[in-house]
Short mmCIF file of C-alpha atoms in Angstrom, two decimals:
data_model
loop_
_atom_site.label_atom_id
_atom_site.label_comp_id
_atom_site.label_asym_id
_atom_site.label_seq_id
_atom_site.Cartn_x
_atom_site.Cartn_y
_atom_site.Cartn_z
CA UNK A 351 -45.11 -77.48 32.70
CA UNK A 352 -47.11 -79.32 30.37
CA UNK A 353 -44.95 -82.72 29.03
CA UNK A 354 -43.64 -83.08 25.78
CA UNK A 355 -43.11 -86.68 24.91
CA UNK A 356 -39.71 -87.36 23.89
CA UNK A 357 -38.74 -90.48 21.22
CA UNK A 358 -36.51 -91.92 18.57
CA UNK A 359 -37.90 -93.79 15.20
CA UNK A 360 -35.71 -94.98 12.32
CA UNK A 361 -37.01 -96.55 9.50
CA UNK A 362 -35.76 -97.21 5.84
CA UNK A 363 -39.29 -95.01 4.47
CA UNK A 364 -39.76 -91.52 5.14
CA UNK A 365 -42.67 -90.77 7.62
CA UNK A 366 -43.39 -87.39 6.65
CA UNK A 367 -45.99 -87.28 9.17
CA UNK A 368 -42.93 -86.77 11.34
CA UNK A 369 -41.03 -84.47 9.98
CA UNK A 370 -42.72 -81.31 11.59
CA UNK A 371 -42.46 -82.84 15.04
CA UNK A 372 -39.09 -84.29 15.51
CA UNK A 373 -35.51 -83.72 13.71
CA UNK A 374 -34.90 -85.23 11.03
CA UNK A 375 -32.00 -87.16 9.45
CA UNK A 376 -30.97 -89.47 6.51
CA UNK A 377 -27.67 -91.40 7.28
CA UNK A 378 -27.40 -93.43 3.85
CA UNK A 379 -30.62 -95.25 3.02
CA UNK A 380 -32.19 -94.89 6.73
CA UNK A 381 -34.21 -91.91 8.04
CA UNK A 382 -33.95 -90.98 11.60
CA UNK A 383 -36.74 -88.97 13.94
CA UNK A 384 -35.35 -88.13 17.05
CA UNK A 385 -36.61 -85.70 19.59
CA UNK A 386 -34.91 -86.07 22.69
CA UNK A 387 -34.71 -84.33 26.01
CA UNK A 388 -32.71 -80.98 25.91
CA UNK A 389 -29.32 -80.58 24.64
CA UNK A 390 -29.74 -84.10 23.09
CA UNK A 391 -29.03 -83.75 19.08
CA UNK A 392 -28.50 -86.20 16.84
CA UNK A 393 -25.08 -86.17 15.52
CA UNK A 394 -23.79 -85.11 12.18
CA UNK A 395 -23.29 -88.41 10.76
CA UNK A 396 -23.48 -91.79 11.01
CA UNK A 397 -22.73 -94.59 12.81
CA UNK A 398 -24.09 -93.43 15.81
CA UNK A 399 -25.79 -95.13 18.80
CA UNK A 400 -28.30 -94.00 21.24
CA UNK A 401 -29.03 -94.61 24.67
CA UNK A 402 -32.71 -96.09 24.62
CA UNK A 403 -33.17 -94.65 28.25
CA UNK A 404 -32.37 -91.43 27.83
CA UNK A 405 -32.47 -90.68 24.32
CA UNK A 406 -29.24 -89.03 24.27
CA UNK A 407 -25.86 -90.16 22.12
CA UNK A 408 -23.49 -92.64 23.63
CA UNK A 409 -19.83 -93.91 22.47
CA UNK A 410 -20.47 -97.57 21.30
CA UNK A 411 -19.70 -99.81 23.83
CA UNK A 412 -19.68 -97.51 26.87
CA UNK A 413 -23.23 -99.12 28.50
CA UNK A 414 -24.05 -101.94 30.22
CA UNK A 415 -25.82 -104.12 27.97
CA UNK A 416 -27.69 -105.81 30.35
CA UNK A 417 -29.11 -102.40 31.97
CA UNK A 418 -29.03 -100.02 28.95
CA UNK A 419 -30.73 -100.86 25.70
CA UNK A 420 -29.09 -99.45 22.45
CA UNK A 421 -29.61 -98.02 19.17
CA UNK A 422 -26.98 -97.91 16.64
CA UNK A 423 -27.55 -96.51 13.51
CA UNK A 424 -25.19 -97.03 10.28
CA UNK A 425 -25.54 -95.90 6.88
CA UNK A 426 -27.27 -99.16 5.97
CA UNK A 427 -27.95 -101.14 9.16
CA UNK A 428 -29.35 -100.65 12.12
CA UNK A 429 -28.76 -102.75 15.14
CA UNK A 430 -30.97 -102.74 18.46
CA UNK A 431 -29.74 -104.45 22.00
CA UNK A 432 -32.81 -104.76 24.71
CA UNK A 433 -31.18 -104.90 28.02
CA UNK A 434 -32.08 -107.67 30.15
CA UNK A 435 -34.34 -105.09 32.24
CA UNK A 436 -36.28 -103.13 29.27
CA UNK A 437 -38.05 -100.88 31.42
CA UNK A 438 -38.33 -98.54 28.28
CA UNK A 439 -39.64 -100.40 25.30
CA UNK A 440 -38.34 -100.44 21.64
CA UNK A 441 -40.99 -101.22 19.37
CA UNK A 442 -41.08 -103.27 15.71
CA UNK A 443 -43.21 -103.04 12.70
CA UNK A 444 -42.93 -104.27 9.44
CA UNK A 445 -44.03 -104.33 5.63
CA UNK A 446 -42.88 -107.66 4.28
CA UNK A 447 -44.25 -107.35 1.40
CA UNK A 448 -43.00 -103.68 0.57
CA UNK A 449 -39.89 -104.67 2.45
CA UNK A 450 -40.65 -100.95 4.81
CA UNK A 451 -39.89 -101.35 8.32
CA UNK A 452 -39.58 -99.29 11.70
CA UNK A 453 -38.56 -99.26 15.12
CA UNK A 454 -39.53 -96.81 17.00
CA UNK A 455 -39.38 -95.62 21.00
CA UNK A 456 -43.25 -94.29 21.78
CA UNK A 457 -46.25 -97.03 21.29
CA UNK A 458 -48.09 -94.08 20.44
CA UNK A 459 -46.58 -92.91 17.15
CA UNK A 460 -47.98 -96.00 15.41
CA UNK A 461 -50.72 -93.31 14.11
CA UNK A 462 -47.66 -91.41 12.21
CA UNK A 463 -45.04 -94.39 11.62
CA UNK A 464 -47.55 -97.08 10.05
CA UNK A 465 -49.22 -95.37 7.22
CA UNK A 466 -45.68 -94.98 5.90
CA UNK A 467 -44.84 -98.24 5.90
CA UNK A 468 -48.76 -99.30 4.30
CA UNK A 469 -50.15 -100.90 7.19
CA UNK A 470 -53.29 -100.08 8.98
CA UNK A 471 -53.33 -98.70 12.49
CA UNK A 472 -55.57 -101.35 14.40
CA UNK A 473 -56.14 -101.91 18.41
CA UNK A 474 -56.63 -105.66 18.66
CA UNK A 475 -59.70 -106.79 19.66
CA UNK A 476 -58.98 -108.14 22.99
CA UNK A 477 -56.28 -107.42 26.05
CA UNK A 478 -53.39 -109.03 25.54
CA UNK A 479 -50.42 -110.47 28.14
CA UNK A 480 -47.60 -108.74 28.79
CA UNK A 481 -45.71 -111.37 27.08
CA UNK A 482 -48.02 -110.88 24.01
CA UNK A 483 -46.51 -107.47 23.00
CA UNK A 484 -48.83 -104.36 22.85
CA UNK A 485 -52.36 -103.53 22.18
CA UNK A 486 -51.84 -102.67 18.11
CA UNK A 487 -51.70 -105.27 15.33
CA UNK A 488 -48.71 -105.61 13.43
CA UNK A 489 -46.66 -103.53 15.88
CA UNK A 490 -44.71 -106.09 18.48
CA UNK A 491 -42.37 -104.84 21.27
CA UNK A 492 -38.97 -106.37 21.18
CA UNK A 493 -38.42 -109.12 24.01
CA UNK A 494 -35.50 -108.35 26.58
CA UNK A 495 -32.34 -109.67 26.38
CA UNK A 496 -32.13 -109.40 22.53
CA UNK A 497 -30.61 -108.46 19.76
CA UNK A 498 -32.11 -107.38 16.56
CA UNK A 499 -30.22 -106.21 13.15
CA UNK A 500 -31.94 -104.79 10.24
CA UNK A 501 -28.90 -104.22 7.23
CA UNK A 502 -29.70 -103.64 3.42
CA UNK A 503 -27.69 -106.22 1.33
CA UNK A 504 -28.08 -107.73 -2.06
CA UNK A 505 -30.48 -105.23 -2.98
CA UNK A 506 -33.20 -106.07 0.09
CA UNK A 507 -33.63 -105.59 3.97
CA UNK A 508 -32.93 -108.51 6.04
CA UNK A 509 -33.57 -108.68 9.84
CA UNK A 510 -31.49 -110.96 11.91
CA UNK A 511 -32.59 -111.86 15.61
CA UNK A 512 -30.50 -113.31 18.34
CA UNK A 513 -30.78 -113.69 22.60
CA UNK A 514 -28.54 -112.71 24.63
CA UNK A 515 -28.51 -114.08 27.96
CA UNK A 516 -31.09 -113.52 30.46
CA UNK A 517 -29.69 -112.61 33.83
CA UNK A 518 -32.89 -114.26 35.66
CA UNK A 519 -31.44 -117.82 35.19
CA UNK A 520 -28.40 -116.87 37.42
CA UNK A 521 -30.52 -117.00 40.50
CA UNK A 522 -31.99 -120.15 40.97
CA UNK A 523 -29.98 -121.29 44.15
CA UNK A 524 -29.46 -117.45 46.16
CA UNK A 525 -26.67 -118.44 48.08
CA UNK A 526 -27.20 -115.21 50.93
CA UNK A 527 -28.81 -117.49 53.93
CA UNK A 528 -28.20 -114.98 56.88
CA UNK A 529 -30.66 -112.46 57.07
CA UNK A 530 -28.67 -109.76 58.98
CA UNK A 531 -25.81 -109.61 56.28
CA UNK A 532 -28.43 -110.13 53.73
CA UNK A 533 -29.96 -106.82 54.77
CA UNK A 534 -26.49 -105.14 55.44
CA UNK A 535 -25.19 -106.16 51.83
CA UNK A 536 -28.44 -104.66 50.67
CA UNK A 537 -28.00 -101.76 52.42
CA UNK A 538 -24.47 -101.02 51.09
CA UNK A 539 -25.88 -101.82 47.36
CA UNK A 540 -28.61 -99.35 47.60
CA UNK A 541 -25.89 -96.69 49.60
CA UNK A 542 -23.34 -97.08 46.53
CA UNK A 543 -26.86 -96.24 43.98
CA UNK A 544 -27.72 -93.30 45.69
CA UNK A 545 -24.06 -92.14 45.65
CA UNK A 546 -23.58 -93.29 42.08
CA UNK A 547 -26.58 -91.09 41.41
CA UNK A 548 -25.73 -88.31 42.82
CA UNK A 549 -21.99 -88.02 41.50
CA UNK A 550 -23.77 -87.78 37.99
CA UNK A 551 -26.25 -85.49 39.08
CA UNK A 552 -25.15 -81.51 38.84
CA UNK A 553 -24.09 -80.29 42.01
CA UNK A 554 -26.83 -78.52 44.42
CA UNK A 555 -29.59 -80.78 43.01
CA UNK A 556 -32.02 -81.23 45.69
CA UNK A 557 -33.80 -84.51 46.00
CA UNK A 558 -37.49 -85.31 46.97
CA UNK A 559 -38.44 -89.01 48.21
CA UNK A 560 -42.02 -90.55 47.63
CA UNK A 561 -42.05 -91.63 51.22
CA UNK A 562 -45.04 -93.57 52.51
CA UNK A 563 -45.16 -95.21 56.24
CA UNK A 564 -43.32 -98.56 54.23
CA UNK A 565 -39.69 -99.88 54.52
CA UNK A 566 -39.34 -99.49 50.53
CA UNK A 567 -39.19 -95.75 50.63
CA UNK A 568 -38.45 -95.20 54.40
CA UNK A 569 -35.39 -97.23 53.56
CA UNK A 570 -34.34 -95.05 50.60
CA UNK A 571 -35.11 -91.58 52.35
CA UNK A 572 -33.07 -92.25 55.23
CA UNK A 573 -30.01 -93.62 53.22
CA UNK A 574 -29.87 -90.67 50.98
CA UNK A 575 -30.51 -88.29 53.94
CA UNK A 576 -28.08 -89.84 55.86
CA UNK A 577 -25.30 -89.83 52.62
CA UNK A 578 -25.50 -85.78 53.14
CA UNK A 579 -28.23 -85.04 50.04
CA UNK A 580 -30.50 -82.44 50.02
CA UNK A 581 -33.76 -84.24 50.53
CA UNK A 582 -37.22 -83.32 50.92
CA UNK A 583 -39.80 -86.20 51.77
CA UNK A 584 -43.08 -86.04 49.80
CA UNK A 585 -46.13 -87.84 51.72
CA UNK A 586 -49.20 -88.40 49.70
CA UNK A 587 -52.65 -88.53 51.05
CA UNK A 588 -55.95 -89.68 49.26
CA UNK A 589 -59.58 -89.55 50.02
CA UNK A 590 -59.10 -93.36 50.63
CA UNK A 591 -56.22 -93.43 53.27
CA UNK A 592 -52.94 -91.38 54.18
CA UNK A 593 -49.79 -92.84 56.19
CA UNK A 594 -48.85 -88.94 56.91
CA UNK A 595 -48.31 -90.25 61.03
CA UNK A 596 -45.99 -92.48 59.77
CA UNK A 597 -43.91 -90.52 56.98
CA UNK A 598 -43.48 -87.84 59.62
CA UNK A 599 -42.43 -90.41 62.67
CA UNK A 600 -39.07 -90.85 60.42
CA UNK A 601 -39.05 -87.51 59.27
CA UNK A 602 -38.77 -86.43 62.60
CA UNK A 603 -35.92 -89.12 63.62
CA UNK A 604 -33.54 -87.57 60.97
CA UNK A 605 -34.04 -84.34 61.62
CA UNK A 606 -35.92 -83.15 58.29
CA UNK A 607 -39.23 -82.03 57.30
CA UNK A 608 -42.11 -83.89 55.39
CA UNK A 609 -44.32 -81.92 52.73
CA UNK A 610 -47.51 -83.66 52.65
CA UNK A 611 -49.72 -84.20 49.06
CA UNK A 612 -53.22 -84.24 49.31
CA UNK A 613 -54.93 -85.76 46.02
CA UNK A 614 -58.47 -85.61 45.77
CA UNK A 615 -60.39 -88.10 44.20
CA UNK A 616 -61.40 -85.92 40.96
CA UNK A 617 -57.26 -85.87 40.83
CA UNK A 618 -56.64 -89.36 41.04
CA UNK A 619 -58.95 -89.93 38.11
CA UNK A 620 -57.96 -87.35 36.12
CA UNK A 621 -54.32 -89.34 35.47
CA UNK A 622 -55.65 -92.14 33.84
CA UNK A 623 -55.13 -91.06 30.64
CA UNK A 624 -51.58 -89.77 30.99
CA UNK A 625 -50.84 -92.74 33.20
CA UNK A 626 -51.86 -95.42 30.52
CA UNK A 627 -50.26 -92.91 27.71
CA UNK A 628 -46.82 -93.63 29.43
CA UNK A 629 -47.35 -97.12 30.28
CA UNK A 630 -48.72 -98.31 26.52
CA UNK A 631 -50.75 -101.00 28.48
CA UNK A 632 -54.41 -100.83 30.16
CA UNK A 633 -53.78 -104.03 32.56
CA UNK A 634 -55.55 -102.39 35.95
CA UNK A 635 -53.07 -103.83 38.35
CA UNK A 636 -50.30 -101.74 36.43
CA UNK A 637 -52.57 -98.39 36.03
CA UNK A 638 -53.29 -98.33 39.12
CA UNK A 639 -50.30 -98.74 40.56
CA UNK A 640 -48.86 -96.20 38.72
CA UNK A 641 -51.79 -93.64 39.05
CA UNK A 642 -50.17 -91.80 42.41
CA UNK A 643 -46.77 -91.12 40.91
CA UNK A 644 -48.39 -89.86 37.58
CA UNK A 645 -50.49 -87.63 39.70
CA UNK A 646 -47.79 -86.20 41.63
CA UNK A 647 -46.07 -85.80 38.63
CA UNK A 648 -49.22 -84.48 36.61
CA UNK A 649 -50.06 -82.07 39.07
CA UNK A 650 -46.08 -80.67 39.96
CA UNK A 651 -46.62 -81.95 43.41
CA UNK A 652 -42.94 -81.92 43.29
CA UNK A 653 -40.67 -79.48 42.19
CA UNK A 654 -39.32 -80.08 38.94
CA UNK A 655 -35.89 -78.61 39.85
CA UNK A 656 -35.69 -81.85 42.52
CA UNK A 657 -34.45 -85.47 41.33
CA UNK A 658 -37.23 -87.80 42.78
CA UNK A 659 -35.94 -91.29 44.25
CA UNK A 660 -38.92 -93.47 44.74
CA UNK A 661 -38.57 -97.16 46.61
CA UNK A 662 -40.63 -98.73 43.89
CA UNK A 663 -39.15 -102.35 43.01
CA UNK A 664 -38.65 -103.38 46.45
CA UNK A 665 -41.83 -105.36 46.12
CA UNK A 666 -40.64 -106.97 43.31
CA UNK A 667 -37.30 -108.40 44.39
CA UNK A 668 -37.86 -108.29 47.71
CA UNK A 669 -40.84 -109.39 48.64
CA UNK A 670 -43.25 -112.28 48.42
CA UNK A 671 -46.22 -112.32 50.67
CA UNK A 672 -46.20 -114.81 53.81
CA UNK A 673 -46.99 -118.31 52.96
CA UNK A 674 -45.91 -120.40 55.41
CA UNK A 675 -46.28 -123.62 53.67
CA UNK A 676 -44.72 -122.49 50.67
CA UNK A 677 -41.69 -124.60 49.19
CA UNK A 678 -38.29 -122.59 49.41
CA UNK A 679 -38.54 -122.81 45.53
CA UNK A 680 -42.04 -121.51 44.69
CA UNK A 681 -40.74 -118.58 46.68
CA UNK A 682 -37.95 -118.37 44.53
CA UNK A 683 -40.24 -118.46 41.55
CA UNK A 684 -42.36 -115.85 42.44
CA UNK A 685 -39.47 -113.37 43.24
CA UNK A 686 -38.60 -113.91 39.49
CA UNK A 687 -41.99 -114.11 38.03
CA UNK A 688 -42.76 -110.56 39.22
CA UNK A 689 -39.40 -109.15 38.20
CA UNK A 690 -40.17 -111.06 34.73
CA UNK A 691 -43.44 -109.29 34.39
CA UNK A 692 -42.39 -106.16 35.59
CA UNK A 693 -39.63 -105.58 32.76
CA UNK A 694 -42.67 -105.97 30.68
CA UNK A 695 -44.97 -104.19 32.03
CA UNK A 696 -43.57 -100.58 31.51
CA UNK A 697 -44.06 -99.41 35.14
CA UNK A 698 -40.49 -98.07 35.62
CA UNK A 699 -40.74 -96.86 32.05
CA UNK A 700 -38.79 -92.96 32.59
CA UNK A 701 -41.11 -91.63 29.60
CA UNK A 702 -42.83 -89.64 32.07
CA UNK A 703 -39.80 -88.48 33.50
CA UNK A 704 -38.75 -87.80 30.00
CA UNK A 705 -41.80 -86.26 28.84
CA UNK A 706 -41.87 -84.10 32.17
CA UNK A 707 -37.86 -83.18 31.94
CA UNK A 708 -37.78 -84.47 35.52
CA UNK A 709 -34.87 -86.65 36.69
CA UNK A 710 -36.64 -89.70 38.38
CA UNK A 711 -34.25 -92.73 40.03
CA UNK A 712 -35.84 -96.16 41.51
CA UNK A 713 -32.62 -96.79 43.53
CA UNK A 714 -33.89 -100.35 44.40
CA UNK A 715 -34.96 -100.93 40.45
CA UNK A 716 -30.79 -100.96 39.93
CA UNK A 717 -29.07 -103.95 38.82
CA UNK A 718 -26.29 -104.08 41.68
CA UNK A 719 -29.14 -103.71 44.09
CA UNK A 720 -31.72 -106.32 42.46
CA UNK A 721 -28.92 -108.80 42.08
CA UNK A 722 -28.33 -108.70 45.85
CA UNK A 723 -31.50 -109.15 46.42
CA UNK A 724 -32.26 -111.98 43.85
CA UNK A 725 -28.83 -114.05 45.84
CA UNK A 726 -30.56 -113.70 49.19
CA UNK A 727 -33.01 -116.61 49.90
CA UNK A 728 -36.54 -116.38 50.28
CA UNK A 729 -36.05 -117.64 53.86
CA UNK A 730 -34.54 -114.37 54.79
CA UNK A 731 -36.98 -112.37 53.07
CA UNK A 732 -39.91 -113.65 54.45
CA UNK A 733 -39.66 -115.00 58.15
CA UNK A 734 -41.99 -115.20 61.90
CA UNK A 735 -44.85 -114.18 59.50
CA UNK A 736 -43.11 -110.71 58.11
CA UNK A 737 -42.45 -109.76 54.85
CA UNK A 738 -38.71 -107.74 53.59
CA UNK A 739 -37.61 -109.25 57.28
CA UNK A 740 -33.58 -108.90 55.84
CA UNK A 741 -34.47 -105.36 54.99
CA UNK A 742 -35.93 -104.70 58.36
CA UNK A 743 -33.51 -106.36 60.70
CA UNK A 744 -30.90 -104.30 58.45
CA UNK A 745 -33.01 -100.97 58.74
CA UNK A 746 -33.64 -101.93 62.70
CA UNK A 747 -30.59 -101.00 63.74
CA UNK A 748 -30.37 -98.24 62.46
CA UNK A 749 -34.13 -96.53 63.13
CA UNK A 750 -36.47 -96.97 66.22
CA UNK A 751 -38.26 -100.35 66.16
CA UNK A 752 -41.45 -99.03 65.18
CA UNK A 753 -40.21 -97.29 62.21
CA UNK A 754 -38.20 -100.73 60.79
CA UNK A 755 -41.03 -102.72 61.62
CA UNK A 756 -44.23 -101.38 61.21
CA UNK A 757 -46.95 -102.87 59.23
CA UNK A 758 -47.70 -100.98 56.15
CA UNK A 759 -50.99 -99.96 55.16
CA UNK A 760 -51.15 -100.05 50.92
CA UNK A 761 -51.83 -96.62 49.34
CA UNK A 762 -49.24 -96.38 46.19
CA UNK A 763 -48.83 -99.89 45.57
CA UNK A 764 -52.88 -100.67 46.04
CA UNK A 765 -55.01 -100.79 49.04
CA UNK A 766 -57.67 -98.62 49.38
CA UNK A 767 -56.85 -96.29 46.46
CA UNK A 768 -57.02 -99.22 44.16
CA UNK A 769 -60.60 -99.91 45.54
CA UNK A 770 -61.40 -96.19 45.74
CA UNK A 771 -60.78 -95.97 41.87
CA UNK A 772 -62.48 -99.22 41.19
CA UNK A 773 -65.63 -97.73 43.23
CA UNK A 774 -65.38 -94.71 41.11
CA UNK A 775 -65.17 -96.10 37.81
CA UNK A 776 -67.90 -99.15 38.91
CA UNK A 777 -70.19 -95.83 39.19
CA UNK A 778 -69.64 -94.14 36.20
CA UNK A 779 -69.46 -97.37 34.03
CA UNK A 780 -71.91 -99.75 35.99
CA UNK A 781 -69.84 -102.56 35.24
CA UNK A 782 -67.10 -103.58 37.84
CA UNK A 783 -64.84 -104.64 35.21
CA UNK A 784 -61.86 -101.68 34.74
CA UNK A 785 -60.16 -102.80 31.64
CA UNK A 786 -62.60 -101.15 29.13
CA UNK A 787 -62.62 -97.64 30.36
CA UNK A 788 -58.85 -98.11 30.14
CA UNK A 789 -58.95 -99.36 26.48
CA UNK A 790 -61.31 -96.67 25.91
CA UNK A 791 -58.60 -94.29 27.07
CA UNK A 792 -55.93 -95.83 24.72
CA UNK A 793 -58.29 -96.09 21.95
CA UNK A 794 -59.08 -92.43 22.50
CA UNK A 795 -55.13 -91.12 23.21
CA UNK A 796 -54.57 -93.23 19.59
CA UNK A 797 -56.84 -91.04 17.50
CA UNK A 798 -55.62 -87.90 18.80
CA UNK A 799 -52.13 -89.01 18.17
CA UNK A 800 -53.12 -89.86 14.66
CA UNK A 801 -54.00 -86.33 14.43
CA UNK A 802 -50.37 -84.94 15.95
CA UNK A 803 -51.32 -84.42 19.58
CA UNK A 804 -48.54 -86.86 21.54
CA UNK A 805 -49.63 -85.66 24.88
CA UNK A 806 -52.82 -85.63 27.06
CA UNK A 807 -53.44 -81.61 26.75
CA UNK A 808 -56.93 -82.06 28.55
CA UNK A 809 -56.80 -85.17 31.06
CA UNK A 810 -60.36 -84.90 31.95
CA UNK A 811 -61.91 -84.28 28.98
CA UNK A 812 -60.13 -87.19 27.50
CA UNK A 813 -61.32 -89.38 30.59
CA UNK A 814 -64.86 -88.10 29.89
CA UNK A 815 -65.09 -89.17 26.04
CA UNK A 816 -63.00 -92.47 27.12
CA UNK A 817 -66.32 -93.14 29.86
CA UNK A 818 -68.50 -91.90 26.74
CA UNK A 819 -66.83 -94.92 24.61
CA UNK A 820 -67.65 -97.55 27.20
CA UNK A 821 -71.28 -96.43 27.74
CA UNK A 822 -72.29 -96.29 24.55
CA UNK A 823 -71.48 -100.02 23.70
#
């Protein structure tokens, strides 16, 4: 099924370039766009709040604000929480001088929310950070951990700004020093996730796992197999590399089959527009990474009746590669570096999932989970020259040795298909420098969203005209 993005906008100027694509509502002086997933409708008056995440209406008060960012809309205010994860971005652009303003959900409706407010739609002229914002002038994306309210008094918009705590600075000193119950207490975190998962999935949902030869994902397929789900594990093969052996070693230890996914290289490449269309960022670190779950997703590798639970975050709060000289608090550092970066970098963004109307879970990407993690030391997380050694000593005794502690070979998270694409793209570009065919590919996903096309009908075409961009500079 081709995806249909899915978003939220409100603004205090009517976007008529909207209208025809979304519902449309006027609670006082605001006007709200909203097209959510199915069965998600705005409701018949205001205040109302929505659920950033999933797009749908929630009582006030009944998410965690530190893992749910908010929208609540009043007749003359509107008030916006960013949780302290913000894997799905709210964006924020304004017309001081016309006192016109919007926030909106999808990077990509700048095309269709800015001439409305009488601003310019503009790519700026070179990459920017993560903590910089996004790639379009005058349009920034609002920082975690914040609070922003927009209200109409005395006859004029104001916007107020406030932070709210960010959870990061907890977890300076992890106080978890034994790896064994490190592991275990992750373990039971990541159990009580897949559980609390599945209690608010409909009953007879089957499951599919992104499993690779890796702990991440090895870990999460055999605790939700294990916990009784229906689960079928997904392997994914490349021209560059497979860890099919591997997948299948576990497979066969719990008693359940493995459906292997071959993508070819024309594949691969043919999801990096979509892939940087759901991401809103052209860093090639974070395209890449994301390019084998966007093609198994792309492609309906996986059944769309099937909730996917990937191990992706593991890296992130887990990991840290092995540096034995290392001080115990650069370790710590880089744990919460990469978590920082990652809540800006969009990479567990569920717009995809949205878009695609698949349910999609990163069990380890949960905060009961991550804050486990982030209280064990680095000292149990990387020991006698292994990375995720808590997670392993955990997962050894429960799996053959083999299985807990083999050495993984990088295909989703890098590795060869990260040099297979950069090959691929050196050849058609002549330059070994990745970033501008990915610009290219925003620049070119922007004009057709100026002209009302949201989603990447044509992934290969688009790719071509993106190359024909670069080549022609």
């Amino acid at each position: 099924m081709a995806p249909l993005s899915k978003w939220c906008v409100v603004s205090n100027a009517p976007l008529p370039d909207l209208a025809a694509l979304a519902a449309h509502a006027e609670p006082g002086a605001l006007h709200v766009y909203h097209r959510g997933p199915e069965g998600a409708a705005l409701p018949g008056e205001a205040p109302f709040v929505l659920d950033v995440g999933t797009l749908r209406a929630e009582a006030d008060g009944t998410r965690d604000p530190m893992t749910s960012s908010t929208l609540r809309v009043d007749a003359d205010a509107v008030v916006v929480r960013i949780s302290g994860l913000n894997e799905d971005p709210v964006h924020y652009a304004v017309n001081r001088m016309r006192g016109l303003f919007a926030y909106f959900t999808d990077l990509f409706l700048a095309p269709l929310v800015l001439p409305g407010l009488g601003l310019p739609v503009e790519m700026t002229g070179t990459a920017v950070g993560h903590a910089c914002g996004t790639l379009l002038r005058g349009v920034s994306r609002l920082p975690h951990s914040s609070v922003h309210r927009t209200r109409y008094e005395g006859g004029h918009w104001r916007t107020e700004t406030g932070d709210l705590r960010d959870p990061l600075r907890d977890f300076r000193e992890p106080h978890r020093t034994d790896p064994a119950a490190a592991g275990e207490a992750q373990l039971d975190a990541l159990t009580a996730e897949i559980e609390r998962i599945d209690s608010t999935t409909p009953a007879g949902t089957g499951y599919a796992t992104l499993l690779s030869g890796g702990i991440d994902s090895g870990t999460v397929t055999y605790l939700a197999a294990t916990a009784g789900l229906s689960v079928t594990p997904y392997s994914v093969g490349t021209p560059w590399g497979d860890e099919l052996a591997d997948a299948a070693e576990l497979c066969a230890e719990l008693g359940i089959g493995l459906e292997a996914v071959h993508l070819t290289e024309d594949d691969i490449i043919a999801s990096i527009p979509e892939a940087v269309r759901w991401l809103g960022v052209t860093e090639p670190e974070v395209v890449e990474v994301a390019l084998t779950a966007t093609s198994v997703q792309r492609l309906g590798a996986v059944p769309a009746d099937r909730t996917l639970l990937t191990g992706y975050g593991s890296d992130l709060i887990n990991a840290g590669l092995y540096r034995p000289f290392a001080h115990h608090h650069e370790l710590i550092d880089q744990v919460l570096s990469a978590v920082d970066r990652t809540r800006r970098s969009n990479e567990l963004s569920g717009r995809m999932a949205l878009a695609h109307g698949t349910g999609v879970h990163h069990p380890f990407w949960s905060w009961p989970v991550m804050r486990v993690a982030l209280e064990t030391a680095p000292e149990c997380k990387v020991r006698e020259g292994r990375e995720k050694y808590h997670l392993r000593t955990a997962m050894g005794r429960r799996v053959p040795e083999p299985i807990a502690w083999r050495k993984k070979i990088a295909v989703h998270h890098g590795g060869g298909l990260q040099d297979g694409v950069a090959r691929r793209l050196e050849k058609e570009t002549g330059s070994s420098d990745r970033e501008p065919v990915y610009r290219a590919c925003f620049a070119e996903l922007l004009d057709r969203s100026a002209r009302g096309e949201l989603e990447p009908v044509d992934p290969p075409d688009l790719f071509e005209r993106a190359l024909g961009r670069v080549r022609s500079r």
